[in-house]
mmCIF file of C-alpha atoms in Angstrom:
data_model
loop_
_atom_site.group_PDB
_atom_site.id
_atom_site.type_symbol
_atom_site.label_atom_id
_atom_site.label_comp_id
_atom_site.label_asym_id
_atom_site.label_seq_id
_atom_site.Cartn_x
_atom_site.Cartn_y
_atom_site.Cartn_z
ATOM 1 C CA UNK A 382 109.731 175.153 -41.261
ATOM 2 C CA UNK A 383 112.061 178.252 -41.754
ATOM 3 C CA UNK A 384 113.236 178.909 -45.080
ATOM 4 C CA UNK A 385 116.671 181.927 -45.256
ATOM 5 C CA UNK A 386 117.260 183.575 -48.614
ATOM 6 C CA UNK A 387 120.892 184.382 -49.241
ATOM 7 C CA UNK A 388 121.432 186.965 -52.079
ATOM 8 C CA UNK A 389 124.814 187.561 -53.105
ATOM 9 C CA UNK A 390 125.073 191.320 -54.766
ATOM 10 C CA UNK A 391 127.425 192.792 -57.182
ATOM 11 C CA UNK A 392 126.711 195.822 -59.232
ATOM 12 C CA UNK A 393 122.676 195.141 -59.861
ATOM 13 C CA UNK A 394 121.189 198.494 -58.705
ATOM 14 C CA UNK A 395 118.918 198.684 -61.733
ATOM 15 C CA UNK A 396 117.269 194.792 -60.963
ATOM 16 C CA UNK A 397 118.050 194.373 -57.069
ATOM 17 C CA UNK A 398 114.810 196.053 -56.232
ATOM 18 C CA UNK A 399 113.182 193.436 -57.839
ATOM 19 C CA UNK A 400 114.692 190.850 -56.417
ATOM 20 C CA UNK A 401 114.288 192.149 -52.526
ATOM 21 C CA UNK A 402 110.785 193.366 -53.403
ATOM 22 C CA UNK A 403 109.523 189.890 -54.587
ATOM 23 C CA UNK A 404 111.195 187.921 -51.335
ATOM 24 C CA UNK A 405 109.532 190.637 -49.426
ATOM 25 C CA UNK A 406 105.503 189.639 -51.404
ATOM 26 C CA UNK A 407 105.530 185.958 -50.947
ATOM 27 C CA UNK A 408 102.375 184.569 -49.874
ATOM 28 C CA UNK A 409 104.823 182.681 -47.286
ATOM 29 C CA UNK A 410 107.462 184.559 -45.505
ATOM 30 C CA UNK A 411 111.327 184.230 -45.073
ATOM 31 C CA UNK A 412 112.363 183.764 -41.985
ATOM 32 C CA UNK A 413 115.289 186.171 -42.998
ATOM 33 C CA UNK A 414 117.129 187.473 -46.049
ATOM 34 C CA UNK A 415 120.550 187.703 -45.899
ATOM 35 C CA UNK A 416 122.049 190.245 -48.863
ATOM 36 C CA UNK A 417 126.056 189.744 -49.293
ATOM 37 C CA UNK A 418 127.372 193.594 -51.162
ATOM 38 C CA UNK A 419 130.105 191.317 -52.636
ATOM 39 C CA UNK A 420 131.767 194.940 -52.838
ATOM 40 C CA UNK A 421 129.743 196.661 -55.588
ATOM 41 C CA UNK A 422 130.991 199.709 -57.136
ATOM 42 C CA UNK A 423 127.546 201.273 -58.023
ATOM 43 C CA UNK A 424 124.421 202.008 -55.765
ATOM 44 C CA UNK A 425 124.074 198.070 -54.844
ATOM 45 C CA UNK A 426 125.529 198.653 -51.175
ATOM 46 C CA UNK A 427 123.534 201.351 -50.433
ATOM 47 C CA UNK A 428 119.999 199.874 -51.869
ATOM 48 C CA UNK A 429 120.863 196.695 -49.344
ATOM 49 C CA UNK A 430 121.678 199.151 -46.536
ATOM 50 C CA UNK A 431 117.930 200.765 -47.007
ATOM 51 C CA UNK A 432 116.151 197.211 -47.423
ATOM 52 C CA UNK A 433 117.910 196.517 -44.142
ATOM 53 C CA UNK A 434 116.987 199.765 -42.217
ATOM 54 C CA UNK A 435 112.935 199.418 -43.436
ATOM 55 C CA UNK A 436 112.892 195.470 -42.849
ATOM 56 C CA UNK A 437 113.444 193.523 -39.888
ATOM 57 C CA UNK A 438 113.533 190.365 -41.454
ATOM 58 C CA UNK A 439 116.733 191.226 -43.858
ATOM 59 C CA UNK A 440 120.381 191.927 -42.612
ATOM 60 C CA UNK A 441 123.328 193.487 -44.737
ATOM 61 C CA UNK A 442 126.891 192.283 -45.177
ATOM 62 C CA UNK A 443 129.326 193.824 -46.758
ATOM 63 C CA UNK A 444 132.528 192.281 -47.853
ATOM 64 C CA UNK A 445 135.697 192.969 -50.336
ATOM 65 C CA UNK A 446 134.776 191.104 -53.665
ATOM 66 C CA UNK A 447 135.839 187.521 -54.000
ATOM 67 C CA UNK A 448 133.290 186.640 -56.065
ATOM 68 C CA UNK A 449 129.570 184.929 -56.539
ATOM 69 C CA UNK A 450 130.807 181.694 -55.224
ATOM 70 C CA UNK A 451 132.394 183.130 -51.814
ATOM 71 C CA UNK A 452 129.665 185.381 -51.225
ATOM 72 C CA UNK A 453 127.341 182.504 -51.214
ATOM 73 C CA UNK A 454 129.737 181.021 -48.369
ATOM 74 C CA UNK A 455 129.497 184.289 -46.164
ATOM 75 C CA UNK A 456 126.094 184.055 -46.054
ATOM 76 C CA UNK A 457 125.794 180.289 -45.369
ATOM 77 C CA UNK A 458 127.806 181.274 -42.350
ATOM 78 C CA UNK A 459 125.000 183.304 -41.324
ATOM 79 C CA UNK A 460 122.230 181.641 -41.735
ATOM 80 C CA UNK A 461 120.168 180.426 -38.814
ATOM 81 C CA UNK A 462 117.365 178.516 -40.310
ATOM 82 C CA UNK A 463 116.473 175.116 -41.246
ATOM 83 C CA UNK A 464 116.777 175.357 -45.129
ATOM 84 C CA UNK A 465 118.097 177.704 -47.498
ATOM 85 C CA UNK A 466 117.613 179.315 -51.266
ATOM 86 C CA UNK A 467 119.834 181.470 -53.019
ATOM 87 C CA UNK A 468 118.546 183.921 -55.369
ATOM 88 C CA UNK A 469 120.586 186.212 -57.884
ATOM 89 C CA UNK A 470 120.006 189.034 -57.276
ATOM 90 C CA UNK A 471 119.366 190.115 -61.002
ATOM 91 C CA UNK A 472 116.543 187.102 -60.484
ATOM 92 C CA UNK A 473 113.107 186.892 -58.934
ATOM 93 C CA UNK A 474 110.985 184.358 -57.890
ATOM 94 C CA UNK A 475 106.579 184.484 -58.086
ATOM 95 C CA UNK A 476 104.988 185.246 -55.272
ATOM 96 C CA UNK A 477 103.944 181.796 -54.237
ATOM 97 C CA UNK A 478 107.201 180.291 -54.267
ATOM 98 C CA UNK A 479 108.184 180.015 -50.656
ATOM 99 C CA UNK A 480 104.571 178.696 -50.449
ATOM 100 C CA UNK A 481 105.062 175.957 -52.954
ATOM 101 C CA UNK A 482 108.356 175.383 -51.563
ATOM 102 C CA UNK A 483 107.267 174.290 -48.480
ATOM 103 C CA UNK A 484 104.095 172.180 -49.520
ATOM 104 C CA UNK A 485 106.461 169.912 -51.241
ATOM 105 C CA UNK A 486 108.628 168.959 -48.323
ATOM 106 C CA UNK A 487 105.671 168.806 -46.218
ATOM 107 C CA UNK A 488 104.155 166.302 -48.417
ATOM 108 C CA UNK A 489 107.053 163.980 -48.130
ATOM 109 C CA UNK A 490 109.732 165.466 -45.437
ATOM 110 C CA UNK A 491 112.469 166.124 -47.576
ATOM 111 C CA UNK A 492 115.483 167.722 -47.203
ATOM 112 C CA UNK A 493 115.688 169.057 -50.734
ATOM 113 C CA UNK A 494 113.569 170.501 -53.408
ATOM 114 C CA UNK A 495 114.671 171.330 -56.665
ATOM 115 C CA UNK A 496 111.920 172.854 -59.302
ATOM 116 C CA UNK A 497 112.472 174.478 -62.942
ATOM 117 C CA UNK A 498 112.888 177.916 -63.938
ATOM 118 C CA UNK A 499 112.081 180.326 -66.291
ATOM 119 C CA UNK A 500 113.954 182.354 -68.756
ATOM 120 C CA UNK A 501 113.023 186.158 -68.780
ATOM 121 C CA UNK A 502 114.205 188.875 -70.739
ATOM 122 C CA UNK A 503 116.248 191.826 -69.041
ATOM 123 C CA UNK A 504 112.752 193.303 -68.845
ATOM 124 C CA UNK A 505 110.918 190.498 -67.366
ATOM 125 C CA UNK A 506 109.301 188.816 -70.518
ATOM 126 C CA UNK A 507 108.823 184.932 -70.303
ATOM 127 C CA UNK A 508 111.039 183.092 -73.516
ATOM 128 C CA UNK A 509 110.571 179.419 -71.965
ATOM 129 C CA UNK A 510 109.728 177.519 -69.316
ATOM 130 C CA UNK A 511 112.934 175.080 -68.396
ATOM 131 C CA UNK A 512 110.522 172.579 -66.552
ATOM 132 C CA UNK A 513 110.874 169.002 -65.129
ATOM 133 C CA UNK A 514 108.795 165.888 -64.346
ATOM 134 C CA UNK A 515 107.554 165.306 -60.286
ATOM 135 C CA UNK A 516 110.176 162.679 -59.303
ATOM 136 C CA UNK A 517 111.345 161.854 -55.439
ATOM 137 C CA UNK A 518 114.491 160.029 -54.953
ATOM 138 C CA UNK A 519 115.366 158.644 -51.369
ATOM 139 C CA UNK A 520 118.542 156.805 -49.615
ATOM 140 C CA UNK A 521 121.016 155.312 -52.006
ATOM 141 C CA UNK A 522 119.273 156.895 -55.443
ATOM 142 C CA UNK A 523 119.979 160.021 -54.785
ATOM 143 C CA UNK A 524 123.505 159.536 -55.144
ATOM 144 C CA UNK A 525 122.761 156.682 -58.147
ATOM 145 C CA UNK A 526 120.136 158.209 -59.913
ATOM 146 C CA UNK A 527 119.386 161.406 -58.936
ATOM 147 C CA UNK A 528 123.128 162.995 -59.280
ATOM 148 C CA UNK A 529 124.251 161.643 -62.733
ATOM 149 C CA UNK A 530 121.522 163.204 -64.297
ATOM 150 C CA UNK A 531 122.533 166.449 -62.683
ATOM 151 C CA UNK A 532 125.967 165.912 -64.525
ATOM 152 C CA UNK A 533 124.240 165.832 -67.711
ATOM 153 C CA UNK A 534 121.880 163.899 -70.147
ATOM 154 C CA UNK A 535 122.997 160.327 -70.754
ATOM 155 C CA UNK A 536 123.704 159.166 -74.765
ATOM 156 C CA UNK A 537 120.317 159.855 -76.872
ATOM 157 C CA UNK A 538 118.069 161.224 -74.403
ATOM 158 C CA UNK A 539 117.328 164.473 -72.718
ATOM 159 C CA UNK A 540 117.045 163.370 -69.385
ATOM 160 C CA UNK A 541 119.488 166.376 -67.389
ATOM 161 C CA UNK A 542 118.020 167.609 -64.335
ATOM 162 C CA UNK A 543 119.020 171.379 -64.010
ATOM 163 C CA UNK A 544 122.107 171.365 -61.689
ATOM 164 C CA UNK A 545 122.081 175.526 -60.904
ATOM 165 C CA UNK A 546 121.834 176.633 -56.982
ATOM 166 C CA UNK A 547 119.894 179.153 -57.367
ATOM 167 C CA UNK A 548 116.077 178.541 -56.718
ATOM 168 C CA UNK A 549 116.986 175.051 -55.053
ATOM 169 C CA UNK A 550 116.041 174.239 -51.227
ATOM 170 C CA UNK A 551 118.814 172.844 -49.086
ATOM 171 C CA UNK A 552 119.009 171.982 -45.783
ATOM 172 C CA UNK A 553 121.438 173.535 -43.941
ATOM 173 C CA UNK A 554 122.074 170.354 -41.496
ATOM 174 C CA UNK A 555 123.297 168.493 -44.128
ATOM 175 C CA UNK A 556 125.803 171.560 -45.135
ATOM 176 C CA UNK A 557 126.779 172.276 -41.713
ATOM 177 C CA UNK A 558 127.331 168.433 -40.908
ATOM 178 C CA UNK A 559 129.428 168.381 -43.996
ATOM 179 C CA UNK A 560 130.823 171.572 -44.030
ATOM 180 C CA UNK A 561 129.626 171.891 -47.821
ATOM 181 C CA UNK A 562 131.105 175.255 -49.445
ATOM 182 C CA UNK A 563 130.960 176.713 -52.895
ATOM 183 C CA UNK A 564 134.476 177.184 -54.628
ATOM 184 C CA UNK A 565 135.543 180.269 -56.385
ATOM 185 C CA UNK A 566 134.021 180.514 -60.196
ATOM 186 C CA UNK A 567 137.012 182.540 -61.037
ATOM 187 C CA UNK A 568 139.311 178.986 -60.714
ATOM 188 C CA UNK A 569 136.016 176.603 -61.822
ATOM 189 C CA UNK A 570 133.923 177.147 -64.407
ATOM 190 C CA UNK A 571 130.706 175.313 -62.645
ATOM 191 C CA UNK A 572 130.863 176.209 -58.448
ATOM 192 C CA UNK A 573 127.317 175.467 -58.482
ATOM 193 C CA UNK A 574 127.868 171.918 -60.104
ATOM 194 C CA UNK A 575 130.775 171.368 -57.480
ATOM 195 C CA UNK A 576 128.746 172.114 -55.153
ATOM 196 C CA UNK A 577 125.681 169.893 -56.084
ATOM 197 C CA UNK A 578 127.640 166.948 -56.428
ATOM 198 C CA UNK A 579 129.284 166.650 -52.901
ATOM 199 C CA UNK A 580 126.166 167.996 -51.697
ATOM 200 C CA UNK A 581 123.643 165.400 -53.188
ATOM 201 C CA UNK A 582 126.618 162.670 -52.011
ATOM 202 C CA UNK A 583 125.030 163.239 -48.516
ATOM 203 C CA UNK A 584 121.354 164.414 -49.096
ATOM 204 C CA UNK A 585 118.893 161.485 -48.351
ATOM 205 C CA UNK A 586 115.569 162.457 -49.869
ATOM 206 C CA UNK A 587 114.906 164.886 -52.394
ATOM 207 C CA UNK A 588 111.953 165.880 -54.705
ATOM 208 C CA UNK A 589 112.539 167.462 -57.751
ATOM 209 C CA UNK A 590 108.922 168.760 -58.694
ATOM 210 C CA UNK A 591 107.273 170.675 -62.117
ATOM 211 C CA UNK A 592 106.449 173.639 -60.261
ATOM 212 C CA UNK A 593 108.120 176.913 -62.208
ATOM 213 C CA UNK A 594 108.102 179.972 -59.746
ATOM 214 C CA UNK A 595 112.233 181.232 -60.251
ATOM 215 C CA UNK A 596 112.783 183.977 -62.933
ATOM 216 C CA UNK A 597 116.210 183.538 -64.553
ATOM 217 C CA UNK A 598 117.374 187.084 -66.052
ATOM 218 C CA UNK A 599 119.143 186.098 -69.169
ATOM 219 C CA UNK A 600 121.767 188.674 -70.211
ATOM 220 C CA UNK A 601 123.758 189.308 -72.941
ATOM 221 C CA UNK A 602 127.106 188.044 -71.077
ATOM 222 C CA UNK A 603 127.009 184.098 -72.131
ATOM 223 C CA UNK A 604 129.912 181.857 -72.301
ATOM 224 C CA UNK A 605 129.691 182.185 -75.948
ATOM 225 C CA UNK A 606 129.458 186.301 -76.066
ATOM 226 C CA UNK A 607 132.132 186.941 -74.576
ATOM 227 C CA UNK A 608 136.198 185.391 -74.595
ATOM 228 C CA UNK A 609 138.245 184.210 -72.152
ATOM 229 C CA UNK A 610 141.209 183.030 -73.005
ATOM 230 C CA UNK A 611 141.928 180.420 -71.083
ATOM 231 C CA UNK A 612 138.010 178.974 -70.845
ATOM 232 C CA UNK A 613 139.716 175.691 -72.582
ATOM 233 C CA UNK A 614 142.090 174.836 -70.275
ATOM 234 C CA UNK A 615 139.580 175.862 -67.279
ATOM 235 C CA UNK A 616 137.300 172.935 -69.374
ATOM 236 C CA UNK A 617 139.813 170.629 -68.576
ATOM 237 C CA UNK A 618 140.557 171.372 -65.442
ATOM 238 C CA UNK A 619 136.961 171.183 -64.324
ATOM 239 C CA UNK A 620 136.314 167.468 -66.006
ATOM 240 C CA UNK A 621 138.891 166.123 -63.985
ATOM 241 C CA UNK A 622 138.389 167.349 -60.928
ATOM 242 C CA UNK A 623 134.580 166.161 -61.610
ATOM 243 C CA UNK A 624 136.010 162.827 -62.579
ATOM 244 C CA UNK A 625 138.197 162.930 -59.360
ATOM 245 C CA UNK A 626 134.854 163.612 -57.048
ATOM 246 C CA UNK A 627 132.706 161.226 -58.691
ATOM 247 C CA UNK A 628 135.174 158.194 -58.545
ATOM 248 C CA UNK A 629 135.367 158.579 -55.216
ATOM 249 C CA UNK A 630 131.320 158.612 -54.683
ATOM 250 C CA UNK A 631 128.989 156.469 -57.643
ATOM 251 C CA UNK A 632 130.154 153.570 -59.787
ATOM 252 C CA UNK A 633 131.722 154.810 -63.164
ATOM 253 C CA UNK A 634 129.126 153.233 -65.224
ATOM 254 C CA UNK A 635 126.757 155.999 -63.661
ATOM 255 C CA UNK A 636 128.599 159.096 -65.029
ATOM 256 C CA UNK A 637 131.131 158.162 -67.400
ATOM 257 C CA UNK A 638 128.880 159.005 -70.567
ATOM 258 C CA UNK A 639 127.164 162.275 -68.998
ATOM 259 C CA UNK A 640 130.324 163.360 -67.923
ATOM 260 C CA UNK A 641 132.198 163.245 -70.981
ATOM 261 C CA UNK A 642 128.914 164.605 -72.891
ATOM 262 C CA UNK A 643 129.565 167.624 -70.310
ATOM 263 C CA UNK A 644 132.463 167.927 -71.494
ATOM 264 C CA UNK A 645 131.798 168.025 -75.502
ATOM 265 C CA UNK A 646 129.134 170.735 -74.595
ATOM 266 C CA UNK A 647 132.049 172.794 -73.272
ATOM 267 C CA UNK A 648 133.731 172.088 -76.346
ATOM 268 C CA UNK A 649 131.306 173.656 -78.053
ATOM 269 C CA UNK A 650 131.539 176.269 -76.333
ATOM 270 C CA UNK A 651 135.125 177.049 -76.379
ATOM 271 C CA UNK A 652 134.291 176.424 -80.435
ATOM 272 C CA UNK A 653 131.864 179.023 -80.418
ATOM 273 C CA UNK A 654 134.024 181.571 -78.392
ATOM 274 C CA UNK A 655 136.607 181.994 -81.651
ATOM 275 C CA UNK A 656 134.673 183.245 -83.971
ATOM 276 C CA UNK A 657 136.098 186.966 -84.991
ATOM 277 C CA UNK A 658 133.067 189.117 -83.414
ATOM 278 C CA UNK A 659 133.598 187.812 -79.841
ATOM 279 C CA UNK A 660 137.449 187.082 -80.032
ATOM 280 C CA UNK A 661 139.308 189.423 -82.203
ATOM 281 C CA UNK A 662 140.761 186.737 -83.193
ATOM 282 C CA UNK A 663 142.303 186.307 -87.384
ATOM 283 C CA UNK A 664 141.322 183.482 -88.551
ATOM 284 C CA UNK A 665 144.790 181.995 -88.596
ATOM 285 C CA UNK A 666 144.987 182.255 -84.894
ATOM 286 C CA UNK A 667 141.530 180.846 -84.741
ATOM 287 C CA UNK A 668 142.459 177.393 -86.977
ATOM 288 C CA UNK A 669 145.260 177.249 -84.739
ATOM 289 C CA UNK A 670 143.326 177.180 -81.568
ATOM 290 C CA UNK A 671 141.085 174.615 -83.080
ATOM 291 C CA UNK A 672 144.171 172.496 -83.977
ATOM 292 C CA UNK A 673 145.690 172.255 -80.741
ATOM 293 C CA UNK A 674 142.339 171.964 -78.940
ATOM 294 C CA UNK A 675 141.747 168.742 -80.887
ATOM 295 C CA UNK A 676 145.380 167.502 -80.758
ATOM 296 C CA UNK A 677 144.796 167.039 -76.649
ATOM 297 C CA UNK A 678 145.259 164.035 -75.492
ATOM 298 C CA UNK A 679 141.875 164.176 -73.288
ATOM 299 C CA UNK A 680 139.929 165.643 -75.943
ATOM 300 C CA UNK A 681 141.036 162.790 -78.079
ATOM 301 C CA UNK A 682 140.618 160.254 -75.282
ATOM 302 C CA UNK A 683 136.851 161.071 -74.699
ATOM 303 C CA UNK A 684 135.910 161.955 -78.355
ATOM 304 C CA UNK A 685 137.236 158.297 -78.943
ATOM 305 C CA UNK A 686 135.771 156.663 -76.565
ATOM 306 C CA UNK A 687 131.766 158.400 -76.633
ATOM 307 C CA UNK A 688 129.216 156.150 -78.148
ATOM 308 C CA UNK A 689 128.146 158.515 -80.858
ATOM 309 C CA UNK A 690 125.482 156.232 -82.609
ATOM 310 C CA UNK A 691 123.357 156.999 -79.921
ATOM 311 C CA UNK A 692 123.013 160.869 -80.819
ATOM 312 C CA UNK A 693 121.132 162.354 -83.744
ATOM 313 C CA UNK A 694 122.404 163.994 -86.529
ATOM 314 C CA UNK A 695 123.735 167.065 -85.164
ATOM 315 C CA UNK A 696 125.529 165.775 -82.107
ATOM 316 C CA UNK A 697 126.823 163.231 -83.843
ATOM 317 C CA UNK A 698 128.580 165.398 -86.540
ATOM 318 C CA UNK A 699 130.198 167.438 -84.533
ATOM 319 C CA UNK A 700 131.669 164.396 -82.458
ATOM 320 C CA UNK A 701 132.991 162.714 -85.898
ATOM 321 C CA UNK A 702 134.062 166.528 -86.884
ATOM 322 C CA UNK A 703 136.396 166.577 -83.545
ATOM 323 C CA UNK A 704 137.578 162.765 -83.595
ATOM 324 C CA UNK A 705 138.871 162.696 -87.375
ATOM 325 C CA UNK A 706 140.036 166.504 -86.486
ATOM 326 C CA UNK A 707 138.275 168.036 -89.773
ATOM 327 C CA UNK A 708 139.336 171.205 -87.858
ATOM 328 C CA UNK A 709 138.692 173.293 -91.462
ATOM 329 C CA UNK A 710 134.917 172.243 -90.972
ATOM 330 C CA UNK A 711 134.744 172.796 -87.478
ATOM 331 C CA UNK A 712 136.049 176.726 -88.312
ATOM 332 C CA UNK A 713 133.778 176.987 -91.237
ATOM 333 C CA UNK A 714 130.768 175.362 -88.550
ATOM 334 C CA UNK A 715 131.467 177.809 -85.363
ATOM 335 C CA UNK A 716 133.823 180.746 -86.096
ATOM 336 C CA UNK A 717 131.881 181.616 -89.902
ATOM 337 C CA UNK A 718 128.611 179.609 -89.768
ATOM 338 C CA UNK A 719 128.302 180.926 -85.817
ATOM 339 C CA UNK A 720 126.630 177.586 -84.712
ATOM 340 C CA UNK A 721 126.464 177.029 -80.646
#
């Protein structure tokens, strides 16, 4: 079994060493490792051009910058293996990964693995371990079980399975036979969960297993640190064009409820995003956004709709907060209180 790993680069010179270097130690080796420059500005280019020189196994593409999700594409196109993993390259996975990787399909001959992560500081320290139950889904429950959880945790429980690419073993038959390709994240605010779900529409057996070996740099950059204006009205966009995909694929009782609980995170988000310290924004400006945020006629048409006796306290507040449009409170909760 030959495993690629495509690394899509952009302006990582001070972590991309990592990355490479712990690809390069695993206690089973790539087949190859395919680095995309995405057309960094700093040293990034230059680091891939030495890996590339010193190691047979890894090849070097440069390209103008498009973005993560593109880059990811121009390396698909070049892979020539059986499976594939994409790494960050301001990630890094344990040594035994690759290893662990493929013991799991060999135990059951799937054609996808998907395992937890970790969270590490900038410097590498563990803060948690983002892990998951051994489950195997095969034929039809992939689609009906395994894929709505990716979505997102169904009323009153915590059941999510992590829906991120990176760290995640596909096979690259089913993407070729498809022709399965990430969008752009500058027009969608989840590629990766685009990506999953018309992926997972096709993939017949899959393990998702409690093994932690990916190392998930967390930065200061969140969705909630930093504003973008139009990160609502992206929201939108992306819930219908989820809606759109998963009509056409699973039963609406399947996703309905994690879908539109998708969405309220985002709302949260978007919440969060106002207050003064990340958005400049007076508070004036701010109650306004709120207002008109709430007065949408999808916002309303979920919020109505979600069975919020099913959440606890805190969930459930902030749906009642949104539905009877106490947009005071919800200022005083996000954009003075700083709740996320």
């Amino acid at each position: 079994m030959d495993i690629s790993i495509v690394i899509p680069v952009y302006n990582v010179q001070a972590y991309l060493g990592e990355c490479i270097d712990s690809v390069l130690n695993q206690s089973k080796e790539a087949y190859e490792i395919i680095l995309v420059d995405d057309g960094s500005t700093d040293q990034s280019g230059d680091i891939c051009d030495d890996y590339s020189r010193k190691y047979k196994q890894i090849r070097t593409i440069h390209k103008k910058n498009e973005g993560l999700g593109f880059a990811r594409n121009t390396g698909l196109e070049n892979v020539t293996s059986d499976y594939v993993i994409f790494i960050d390259s301001d990630d890094y996975i344990d040594s035994d990964f690759l290893e662990e990787m493929q013991h799991i399909v060999d135990k059951g001959t799937y054609d996808t693995v998907k395992t937890g992560y970790r969270r590490v500081t900038l410097e590498g320290k563990c803060i948690s371990n983002l892990g998951t139950t051994a489950e195997y889904f095969e034929d039809s429950d992939v689609k009906e079980k395994l894929l709505p959880r990716m979505i997102g945790s169904a009323p009153g429980t915590n059941d999510s399975i992590p829906m991120s690419a990176c760290g995640t073993l596909y096979s690259i038959k089913i993407i070729n036979q498809y022709s399965i390709r990430f969008v752009s994240e500058r027009k969608w605010i989840s590629e990766d969960m685009l990506f999953n779900i018309e992926y997972f529409s096709h993939a017949q057996k899959c393990a998702i297993d409690k093994y932690i070996g990916y190392n998930y740099r967390a930065n200061n950059n969140s969705l909630t640190t930093k504003y973008v204006e139009d990160r609502f009205e992206k929201c939108c966009a992306m819930y219908q064009k989820e809606e759109e995909v998963l009509a056409s694929i699973i039963p609406l009782e399947l996703w309905q409820n994690r879908l539109d609980r998708q969405f309220m995170n985002y709302l949260r988000m978007c919440f969060s995003q106002l207050k003064k310290s990340v958005s400049r924004l007076d508070p004036s400006q701010a109650k306004k956004n709120i207002k008109e945020i709430t007065d949408v006629s999808l916002v309303e048409k979920i919020i109505r709709a979600y069975p919020d006796k099913q959440l606890n306290i805190k969930q459930r507040g902030f749906v009642l907060m949104v539905r009877w449009k106490w947009n005071w409170l919800l200022y005083v909760m996000f954009c003075i209180f700083k709740i996320e």
